[in-house]
mmCIF file of C-alpha atoms and ligand atoms in Angstrom:
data_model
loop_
_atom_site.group_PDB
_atom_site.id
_atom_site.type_symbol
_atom_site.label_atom_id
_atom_site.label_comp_id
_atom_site.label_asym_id
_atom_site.label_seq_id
_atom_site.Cartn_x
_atom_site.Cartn_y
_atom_site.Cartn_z
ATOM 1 C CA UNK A 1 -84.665 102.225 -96.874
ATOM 2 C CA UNK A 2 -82.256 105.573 -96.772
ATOM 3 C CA UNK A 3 -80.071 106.144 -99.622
ATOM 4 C CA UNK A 4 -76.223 104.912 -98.034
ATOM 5 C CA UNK A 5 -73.771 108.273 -99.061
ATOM 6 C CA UNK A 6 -69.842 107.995 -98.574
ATOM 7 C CA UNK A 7 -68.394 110.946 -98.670
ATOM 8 C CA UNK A 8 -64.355 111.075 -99.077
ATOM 9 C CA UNK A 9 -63.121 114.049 -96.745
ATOM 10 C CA UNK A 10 -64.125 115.269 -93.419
ATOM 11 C CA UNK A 11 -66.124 118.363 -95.194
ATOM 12 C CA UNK A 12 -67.991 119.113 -91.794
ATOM 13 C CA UNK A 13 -71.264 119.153 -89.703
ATOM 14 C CA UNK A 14 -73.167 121.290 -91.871
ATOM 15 C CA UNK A 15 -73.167 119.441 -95.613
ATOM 16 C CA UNK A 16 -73.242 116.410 -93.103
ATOM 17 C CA UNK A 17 -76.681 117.403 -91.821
ATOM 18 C CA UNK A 18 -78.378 118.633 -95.434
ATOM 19 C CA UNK A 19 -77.238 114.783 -96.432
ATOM 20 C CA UNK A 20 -78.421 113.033 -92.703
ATOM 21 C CA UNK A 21 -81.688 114.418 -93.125
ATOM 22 C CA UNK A 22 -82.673 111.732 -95.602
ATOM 23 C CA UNK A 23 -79.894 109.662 -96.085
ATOM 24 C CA UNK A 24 -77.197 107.307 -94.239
ATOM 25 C CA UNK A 25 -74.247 109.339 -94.582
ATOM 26 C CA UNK A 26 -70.386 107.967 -93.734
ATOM 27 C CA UNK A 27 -68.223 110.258 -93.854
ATOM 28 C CA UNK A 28 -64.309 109.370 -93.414
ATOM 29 C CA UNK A 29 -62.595 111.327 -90.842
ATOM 30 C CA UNK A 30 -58.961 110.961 -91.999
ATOM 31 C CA UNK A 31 -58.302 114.371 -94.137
ATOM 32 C CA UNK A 32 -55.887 112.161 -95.899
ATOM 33 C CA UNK A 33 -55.460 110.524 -99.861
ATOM 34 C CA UNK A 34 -57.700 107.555 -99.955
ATOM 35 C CA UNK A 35 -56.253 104.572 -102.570
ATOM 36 C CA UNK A 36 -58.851 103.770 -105.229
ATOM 37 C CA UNK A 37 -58.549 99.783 -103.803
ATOM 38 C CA UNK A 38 -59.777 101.474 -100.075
ATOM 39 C CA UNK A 39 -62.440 103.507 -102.012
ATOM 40 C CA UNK A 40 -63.620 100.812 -103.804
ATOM 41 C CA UNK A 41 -64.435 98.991 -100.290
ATOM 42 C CA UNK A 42 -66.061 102.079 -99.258
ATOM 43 C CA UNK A 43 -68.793 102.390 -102.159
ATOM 44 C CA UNK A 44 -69.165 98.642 -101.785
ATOM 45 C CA UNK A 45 -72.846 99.740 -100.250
ATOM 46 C CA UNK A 46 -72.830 103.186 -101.528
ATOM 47 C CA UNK A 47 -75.886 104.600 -103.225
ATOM 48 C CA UNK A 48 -74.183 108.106 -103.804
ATOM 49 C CA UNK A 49 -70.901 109.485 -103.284
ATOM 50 C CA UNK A 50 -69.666 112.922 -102.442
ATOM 51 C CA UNK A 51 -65.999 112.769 -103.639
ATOM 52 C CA UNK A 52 -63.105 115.347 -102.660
ATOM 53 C CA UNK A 53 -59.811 115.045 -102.801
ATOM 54 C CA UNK A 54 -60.044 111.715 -104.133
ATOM 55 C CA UNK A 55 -59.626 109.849 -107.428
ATOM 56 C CA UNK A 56 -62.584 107.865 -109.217
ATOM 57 C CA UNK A 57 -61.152 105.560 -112.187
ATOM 58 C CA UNK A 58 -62.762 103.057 -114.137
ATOM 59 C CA UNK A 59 -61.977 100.244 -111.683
ATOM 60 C CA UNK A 60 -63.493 101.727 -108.725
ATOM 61 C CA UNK A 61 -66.690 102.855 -110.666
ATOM 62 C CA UNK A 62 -66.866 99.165 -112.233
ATOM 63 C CA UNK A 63 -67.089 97.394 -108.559
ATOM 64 C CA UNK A 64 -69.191 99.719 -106.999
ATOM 65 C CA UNK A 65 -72.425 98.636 -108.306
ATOM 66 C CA UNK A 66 -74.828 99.627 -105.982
ATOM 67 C CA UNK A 67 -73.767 103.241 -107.093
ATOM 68 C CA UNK A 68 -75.793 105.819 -108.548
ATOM 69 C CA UNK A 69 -75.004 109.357 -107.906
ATOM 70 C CA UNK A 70 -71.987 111.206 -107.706
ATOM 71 C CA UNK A 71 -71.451 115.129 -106.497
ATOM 72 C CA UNK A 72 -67.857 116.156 -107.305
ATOM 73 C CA UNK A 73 -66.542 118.692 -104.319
ATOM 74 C CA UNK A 74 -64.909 120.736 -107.227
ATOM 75 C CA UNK A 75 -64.923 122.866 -110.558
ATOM 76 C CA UNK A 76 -62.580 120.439 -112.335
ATOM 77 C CA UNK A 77 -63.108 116.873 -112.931
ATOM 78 C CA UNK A 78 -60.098 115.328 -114.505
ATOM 79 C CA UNK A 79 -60.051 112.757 -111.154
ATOM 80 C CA UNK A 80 -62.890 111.445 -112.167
ATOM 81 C CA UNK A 81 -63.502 108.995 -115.141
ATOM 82 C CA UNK A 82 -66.489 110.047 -116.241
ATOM 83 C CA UNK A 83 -66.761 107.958 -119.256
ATOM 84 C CA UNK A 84 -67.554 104.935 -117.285
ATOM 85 C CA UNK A 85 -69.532 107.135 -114.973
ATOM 86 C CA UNK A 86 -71.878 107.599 -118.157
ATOM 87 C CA UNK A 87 -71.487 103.991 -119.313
ATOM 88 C CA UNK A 88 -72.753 102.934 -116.200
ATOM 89 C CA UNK A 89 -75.690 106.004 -116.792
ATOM 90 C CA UNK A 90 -74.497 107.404 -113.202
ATOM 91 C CA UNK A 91 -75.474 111.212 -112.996
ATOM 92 C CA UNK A 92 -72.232 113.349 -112.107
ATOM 93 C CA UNK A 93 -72.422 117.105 -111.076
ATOM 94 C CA UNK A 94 -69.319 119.242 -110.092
ATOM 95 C CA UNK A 95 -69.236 123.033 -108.989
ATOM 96 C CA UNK A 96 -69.933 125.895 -111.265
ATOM 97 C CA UNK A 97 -70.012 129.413 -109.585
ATOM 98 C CA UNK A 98 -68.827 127.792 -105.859
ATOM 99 C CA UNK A 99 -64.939 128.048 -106.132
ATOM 100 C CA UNK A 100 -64.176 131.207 -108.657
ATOM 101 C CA UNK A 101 -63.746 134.008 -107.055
ATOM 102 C CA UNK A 102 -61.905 132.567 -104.416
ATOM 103 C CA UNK A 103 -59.386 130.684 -107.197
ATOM 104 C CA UNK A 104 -59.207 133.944 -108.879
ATOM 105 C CA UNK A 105 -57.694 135.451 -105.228
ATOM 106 C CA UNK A 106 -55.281 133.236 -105.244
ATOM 107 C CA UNK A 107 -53.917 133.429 -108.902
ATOM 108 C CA UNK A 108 -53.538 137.173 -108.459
ATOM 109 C CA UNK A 109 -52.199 136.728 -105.265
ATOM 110 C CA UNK A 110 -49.587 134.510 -106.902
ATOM 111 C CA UNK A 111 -49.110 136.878 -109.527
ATOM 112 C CA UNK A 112 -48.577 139.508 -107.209
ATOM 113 C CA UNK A 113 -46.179 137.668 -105.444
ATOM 114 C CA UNK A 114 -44.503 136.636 -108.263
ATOM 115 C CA UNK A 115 -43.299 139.786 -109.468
ATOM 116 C CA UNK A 116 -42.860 141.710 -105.991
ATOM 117 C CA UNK A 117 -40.670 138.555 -104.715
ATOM 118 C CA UNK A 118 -42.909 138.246 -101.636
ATOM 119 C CA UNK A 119 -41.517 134.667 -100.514
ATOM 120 C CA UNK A 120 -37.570 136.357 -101.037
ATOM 121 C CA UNK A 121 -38.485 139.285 -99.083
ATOM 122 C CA UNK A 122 -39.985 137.337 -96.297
ATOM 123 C CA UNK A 123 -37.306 135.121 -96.477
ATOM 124 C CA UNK A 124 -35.059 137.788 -96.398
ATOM 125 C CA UNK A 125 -36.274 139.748 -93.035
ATOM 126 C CA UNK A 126 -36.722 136.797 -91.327
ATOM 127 C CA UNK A 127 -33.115 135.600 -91.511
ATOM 128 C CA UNK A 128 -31.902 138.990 -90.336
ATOM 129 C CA UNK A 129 -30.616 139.433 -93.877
ATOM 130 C CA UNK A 130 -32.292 143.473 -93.474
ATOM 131 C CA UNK A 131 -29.626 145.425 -91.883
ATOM 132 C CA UNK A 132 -29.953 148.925 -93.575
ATOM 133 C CA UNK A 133 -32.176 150.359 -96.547
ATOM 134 C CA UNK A 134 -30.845 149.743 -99.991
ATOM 135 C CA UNK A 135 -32.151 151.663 -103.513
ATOM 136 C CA UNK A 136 -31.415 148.036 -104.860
ATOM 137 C CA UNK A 137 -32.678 145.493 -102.648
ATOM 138 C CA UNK A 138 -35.239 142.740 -104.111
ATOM 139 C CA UNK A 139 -35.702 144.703 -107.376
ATOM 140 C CA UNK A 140 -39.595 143.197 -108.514
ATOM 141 C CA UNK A 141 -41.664 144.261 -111.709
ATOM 142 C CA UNK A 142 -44.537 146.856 -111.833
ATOM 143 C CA UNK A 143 -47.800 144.916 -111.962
ATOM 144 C CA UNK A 144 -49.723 147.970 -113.178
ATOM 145 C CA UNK A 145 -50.913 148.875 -116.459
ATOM 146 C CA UNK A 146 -48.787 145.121 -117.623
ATOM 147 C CA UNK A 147 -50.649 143.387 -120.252
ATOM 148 C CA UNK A 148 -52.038 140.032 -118.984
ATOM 149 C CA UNK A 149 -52.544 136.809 -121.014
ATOM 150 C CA UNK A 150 -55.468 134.844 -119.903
ATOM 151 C CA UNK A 151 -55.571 130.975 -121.154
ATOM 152 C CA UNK A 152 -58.620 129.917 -120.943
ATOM 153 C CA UNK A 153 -61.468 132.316 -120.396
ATOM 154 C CA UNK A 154 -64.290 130.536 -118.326
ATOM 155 C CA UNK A 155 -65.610 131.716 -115.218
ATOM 156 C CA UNK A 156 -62.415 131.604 -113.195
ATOM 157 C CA UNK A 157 -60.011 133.175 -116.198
ATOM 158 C CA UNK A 158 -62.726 135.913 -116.018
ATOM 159 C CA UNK A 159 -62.817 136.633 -112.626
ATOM 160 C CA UNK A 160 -58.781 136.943 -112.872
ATOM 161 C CA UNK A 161 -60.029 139.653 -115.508
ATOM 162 C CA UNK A 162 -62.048 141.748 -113.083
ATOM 163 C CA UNK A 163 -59.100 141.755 -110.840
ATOM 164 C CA UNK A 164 -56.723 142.820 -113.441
ATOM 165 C CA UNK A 165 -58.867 145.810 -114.566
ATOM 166 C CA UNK A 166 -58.516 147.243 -111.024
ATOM 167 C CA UNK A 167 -54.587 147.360 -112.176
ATOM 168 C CA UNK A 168 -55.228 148.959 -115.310
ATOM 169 C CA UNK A 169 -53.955 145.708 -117.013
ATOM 170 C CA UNK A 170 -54.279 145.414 -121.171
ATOM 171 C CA UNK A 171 -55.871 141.911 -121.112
ATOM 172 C CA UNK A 172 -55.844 139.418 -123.823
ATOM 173 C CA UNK A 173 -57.451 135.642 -123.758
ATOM 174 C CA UNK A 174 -57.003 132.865 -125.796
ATOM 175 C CA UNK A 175 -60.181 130.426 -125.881
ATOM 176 C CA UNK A 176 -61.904 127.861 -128.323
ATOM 177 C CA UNK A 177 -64.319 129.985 -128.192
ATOM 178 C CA UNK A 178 -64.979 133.253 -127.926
ATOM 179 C CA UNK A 179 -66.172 135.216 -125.664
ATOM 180 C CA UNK A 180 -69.864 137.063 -125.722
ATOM 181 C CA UNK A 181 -69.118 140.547 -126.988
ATOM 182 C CA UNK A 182 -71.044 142.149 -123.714
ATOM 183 C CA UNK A 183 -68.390 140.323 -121.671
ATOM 184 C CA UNK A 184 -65.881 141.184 -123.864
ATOM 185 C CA UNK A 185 -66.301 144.379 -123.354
ATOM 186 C CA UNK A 186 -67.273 144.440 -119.829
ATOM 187 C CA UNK A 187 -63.727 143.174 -119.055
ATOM 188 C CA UNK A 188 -61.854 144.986 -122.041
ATOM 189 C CA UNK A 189 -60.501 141.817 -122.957
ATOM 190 C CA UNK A 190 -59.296 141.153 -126.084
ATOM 191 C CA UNK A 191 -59.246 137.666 -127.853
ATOM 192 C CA UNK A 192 -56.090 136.492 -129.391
ATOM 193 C CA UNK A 193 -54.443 133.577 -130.905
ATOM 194 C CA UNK A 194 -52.259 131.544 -128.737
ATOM 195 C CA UNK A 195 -48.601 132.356 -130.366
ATOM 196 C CA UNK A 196 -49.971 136.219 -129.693
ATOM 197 C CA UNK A 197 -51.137 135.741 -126.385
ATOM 198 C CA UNK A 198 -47.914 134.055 -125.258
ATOM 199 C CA UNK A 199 -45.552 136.271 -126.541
ATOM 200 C CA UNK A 200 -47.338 139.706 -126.106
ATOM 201 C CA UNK A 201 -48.201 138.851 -122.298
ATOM 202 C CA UNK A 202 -46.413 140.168 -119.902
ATOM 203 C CA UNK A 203 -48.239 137.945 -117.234
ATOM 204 C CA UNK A 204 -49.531 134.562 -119.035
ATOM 205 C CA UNK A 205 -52.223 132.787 -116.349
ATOM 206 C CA UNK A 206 -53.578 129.798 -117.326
ATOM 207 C CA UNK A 207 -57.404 128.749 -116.810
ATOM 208 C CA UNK A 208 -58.040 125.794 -119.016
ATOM 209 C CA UNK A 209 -59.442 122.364 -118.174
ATOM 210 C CA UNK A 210 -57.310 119.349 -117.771
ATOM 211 C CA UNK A 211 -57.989 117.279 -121.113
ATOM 212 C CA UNK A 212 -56.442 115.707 -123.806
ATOM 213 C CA UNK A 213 -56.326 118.535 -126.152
ATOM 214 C CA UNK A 214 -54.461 120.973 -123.131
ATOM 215 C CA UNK A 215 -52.343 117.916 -121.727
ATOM 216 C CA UNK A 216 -48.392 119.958 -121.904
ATOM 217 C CA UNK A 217 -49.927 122.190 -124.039
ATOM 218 C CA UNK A 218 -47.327 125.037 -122.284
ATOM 219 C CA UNK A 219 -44.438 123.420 -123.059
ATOM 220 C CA UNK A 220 -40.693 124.335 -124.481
ATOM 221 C CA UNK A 221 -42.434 126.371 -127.697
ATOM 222 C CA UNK A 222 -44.783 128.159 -125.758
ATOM 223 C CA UNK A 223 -42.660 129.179 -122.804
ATOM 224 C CA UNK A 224 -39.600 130.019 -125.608
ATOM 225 C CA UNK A 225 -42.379 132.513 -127.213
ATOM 226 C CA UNK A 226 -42.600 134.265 -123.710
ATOM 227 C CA UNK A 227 -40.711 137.451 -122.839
ATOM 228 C CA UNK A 228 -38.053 136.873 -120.538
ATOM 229 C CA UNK A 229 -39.350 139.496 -118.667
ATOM 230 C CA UNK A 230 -42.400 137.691 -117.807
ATOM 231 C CA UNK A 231 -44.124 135.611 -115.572
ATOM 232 C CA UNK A 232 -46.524 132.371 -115.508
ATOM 233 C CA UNK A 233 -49.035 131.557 -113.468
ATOM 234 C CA UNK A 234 -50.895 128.137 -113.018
ATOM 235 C CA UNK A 235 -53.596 127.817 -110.247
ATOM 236 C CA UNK A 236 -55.910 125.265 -113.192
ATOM 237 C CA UNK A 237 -54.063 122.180 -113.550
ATOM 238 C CA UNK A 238 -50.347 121.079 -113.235
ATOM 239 C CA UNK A 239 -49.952 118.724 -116.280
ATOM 240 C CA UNK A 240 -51.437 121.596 -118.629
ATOM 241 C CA UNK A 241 -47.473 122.972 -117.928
ATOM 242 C CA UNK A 242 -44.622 120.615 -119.376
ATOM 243 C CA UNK A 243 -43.225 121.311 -115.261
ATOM 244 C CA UNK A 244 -39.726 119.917 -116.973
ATOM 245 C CA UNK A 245 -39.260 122.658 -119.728
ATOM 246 C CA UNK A 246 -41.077 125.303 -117.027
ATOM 247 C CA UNK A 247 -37.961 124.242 -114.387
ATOM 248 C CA UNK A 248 -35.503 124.863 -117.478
ATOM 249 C CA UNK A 249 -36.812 127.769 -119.045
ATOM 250 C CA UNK A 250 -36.432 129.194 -115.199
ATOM 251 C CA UNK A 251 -33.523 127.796 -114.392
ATOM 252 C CA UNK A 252 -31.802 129.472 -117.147
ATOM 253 C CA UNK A 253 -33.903 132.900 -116.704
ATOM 254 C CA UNK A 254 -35.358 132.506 -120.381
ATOM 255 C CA UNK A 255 -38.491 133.894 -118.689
ATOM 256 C CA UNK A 256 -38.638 136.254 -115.260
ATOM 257 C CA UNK A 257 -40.552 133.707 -112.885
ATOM 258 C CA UNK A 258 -43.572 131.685 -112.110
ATOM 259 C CA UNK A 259 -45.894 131.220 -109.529
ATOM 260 C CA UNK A 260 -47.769 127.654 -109.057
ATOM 261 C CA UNK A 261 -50.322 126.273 -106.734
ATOM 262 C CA UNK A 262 -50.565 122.870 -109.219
ATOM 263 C CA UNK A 263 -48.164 120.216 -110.641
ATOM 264 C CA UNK A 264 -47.842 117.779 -112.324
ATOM 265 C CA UNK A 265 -47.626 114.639 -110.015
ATOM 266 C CA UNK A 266 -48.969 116.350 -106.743
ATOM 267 C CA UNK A 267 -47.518 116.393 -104.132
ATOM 268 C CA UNK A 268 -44.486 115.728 -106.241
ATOM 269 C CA UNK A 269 -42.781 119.083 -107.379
ATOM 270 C CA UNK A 270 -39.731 119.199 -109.777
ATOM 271 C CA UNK A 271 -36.571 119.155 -107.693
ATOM 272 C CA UNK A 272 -35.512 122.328 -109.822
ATOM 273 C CA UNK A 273 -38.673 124.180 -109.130
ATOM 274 C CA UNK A 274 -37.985 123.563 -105.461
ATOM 275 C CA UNK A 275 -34.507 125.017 -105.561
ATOM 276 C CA UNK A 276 -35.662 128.521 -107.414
ATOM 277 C CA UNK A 277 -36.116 131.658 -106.275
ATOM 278 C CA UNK A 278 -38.169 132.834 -108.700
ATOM 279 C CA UNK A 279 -40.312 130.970 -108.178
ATOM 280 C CA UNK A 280 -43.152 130.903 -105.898
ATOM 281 C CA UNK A 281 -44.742 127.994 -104.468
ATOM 282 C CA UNK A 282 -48.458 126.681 -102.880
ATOM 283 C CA UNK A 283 -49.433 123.291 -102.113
ATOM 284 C CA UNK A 284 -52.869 123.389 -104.588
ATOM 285 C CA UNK A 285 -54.789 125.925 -102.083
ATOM 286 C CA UNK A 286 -56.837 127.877 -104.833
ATOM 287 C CA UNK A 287 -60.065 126.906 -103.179
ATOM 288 C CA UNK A 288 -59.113 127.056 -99.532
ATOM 289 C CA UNK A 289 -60.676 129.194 -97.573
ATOM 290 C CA UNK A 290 -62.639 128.793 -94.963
ATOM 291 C CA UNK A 291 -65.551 130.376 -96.373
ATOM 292 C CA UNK A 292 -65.028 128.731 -99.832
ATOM 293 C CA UNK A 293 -64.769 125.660 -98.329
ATOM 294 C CA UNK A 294 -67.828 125.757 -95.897
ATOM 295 C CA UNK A 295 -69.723 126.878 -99.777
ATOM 296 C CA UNK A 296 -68.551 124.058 -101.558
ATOM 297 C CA UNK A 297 -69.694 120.698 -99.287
ATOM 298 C CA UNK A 298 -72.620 122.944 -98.943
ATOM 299 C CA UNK A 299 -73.498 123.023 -102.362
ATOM 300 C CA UNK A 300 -71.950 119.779 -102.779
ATOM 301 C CA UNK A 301 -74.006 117.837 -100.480
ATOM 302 C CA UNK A 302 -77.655 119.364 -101.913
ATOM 303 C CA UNK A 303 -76.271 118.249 -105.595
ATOM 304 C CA UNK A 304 -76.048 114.746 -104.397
ATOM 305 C CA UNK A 305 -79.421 115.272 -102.422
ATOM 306 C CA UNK A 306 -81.406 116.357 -105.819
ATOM 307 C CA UNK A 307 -79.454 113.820 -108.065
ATOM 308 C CA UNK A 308 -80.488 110.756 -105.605
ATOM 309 C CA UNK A 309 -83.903 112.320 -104.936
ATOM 310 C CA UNK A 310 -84.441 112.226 -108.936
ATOM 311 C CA UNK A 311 -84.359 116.053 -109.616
ATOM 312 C CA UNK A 312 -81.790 117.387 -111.966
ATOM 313 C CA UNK A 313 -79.403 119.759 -110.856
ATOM 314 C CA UNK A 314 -77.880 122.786 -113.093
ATOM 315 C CA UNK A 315 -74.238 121.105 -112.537
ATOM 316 C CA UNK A 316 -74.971 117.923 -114.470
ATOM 317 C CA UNK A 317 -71.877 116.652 -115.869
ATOM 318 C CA UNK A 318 -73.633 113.706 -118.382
ATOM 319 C CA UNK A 319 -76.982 114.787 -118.987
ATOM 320 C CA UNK A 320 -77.660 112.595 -121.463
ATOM 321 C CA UNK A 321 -77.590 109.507 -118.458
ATOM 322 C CA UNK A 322 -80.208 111.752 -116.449
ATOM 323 C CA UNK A 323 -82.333 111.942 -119.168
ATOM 324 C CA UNK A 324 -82.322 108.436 -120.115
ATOM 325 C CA UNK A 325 -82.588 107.276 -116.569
ATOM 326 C CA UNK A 326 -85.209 109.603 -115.950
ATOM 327 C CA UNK A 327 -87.214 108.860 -119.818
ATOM 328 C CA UNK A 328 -86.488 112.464 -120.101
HETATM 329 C C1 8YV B 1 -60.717 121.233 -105.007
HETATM 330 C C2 8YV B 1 -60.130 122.190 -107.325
HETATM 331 O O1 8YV B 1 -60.158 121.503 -103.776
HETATM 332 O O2 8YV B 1 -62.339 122.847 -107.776
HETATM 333 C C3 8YV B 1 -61.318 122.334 -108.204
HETATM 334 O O3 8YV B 1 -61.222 121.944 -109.385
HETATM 335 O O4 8YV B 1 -59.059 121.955 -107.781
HETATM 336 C C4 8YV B 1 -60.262 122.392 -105.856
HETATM 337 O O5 8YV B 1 -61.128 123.458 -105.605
HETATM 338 C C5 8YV B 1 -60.294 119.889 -105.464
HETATM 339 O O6 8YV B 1 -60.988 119.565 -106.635
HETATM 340 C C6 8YV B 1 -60.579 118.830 -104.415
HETATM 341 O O7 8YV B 1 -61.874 118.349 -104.451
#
């Protein structure tokens, strides 16, 4: 008998085929959140699942015991709990080298509009606010030659690098650990500790995991050590930012602005943050475009392929559950 997939998002034709060509695949067609109790049903006959968009907690993984391979449609994995994933000894892979570049698009793009007030300038011709030149109007901050803090220096943080070096940026990161000298000095980045890297940044963009250990860990201290002259940037994950003392430390101009495609209870955004204009806003887009997109249920799909056809892919979340599933 075929392997039965689910997979959680209408990702399209193509990842659908690579899967359909040995398994039963159901795919939902509603591009909307799907409640752990409906997901639960789903997997209910589920060998494998391809999950986007979606959350997997302990519950879920607990009923669905027919379950026993999971492809993540994403670099981060915080949805998932993957500590009853590996109690159960289910193999988990996510995407590594898939959504980057793309993420690192939009952080700079964020950045840039950040400090040229892209949203306010819009706003501003579109109203029919623009009635004559002015040597003041919509005042931004030179981007150029800034000094930018990266926190967190994976792939993504990195990529933000190569960006930045096209602006002549100084660029400092702040990582457990650091860096390989050859990539240090590749992207003339500089490692620092974290009270240096916030308050010597003129741009501070974060690239850490969601965990524990980075849970609010840019909160009131952190954002009091920035400039007020600068900006922060969060395409990674919205509860790394304490979004309360961000809205304050805004509010009150204590630093220059912020631009955010995550929060902290999506689609939930701090009425304050809503209200700013210095701040600018996306709806957690850092991995959509269409090409991006097509890439990652691409990639996506041939994980979950390999995991339920026994092979291991590169992307293995718990490889310690492959290898004693496998005798390995
Ligand atoms: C995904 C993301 O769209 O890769 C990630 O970590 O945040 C996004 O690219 C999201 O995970 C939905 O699957």
């Amino acid at each position: 008998m075929k392997p039965r997939v689910y997979i959680t998002r209408p990702v399209g034709s193509e990842a659908i085929n690579i899967l359909a060509a040995r398994c039963d695949v159901t795919c939902r067609e509603q591009d909307l959140p799907l409640p752990p109790a409906e997901l639960a049903e789903a997997l209910r006959e589920m060998d494998g699942l391809m999950i986007a968009g979606a959350r997997l907690p302990a519950e879920v993984v607990a009923q669905a015991s027919r379950l026993r391979a999971v492809s993540s449609v994403g670099v981060g994995y915080d949805n998932l709990d993957l500590a009853a994933l590996t109690a159960r000894r289910i193999p988990v892979t996510n995407l590594v080298g898939v959504v980057e570049e793309t993420t690192a698009d939009l952080a700079f793009a964020l950045l840039l509009a950040a400090a040229r007030r892209l949203p306010e300038c819009d706003r501003y011709v579109r109203e029919g606010q623009w009635r004559f030149w002015q040597w003041t109007l919509l005042w931004g901050a030179d981007v150029f030659g800034k000094t930018l803090g990266l926190y967190g220096f994976g792939n993504i943080g990195q990529a933000v690098a190569r960006r930045a070096r096209g602006f002549n940026m100084r660029i400092l990161y702040c990582s457990r650990r650091p860096a390989a000298e050859a990539i240090e000095q590749a992207l003339g980045a500089q490692r620092v500790d974290r009270d240096t890297l916030f308050g010597e940044s003129d741009f501070v963009s974060i690239h850490v995991a969601l965990n524990p250990e980075t849970r609010h860990s840019v909160g009131a201290a952190e954002l009091a050590r920035m400039k007020p002259s600068a900006y922060l940037i969060n395409t990674a994950r919205g509860p790394v930012v304490d979004e309360e003392a961000l809205a304050e430390a805004l509010q009150r101009h204590a630093i220059a602005g912020a631009g955010l495609d995550v929060f902290e209870q999506e689609p939930h955004v701090h009425p304050t943050l809503l209200g700013l204009p210095n701040v600018v806003l996306a709806p957690h887009v850092g991995s959509g475009t269409a090409e991006t997109r097509a890439r990652m249920a691409r990639v996506a799909a041939q994980n979950l392929l390999d995991l339920l056809d026994g092979k291991r892919p590169r992307t293995l979340l718990n490889p310690e559950v492959f290898e004693t599933a496998s005798g390995g």
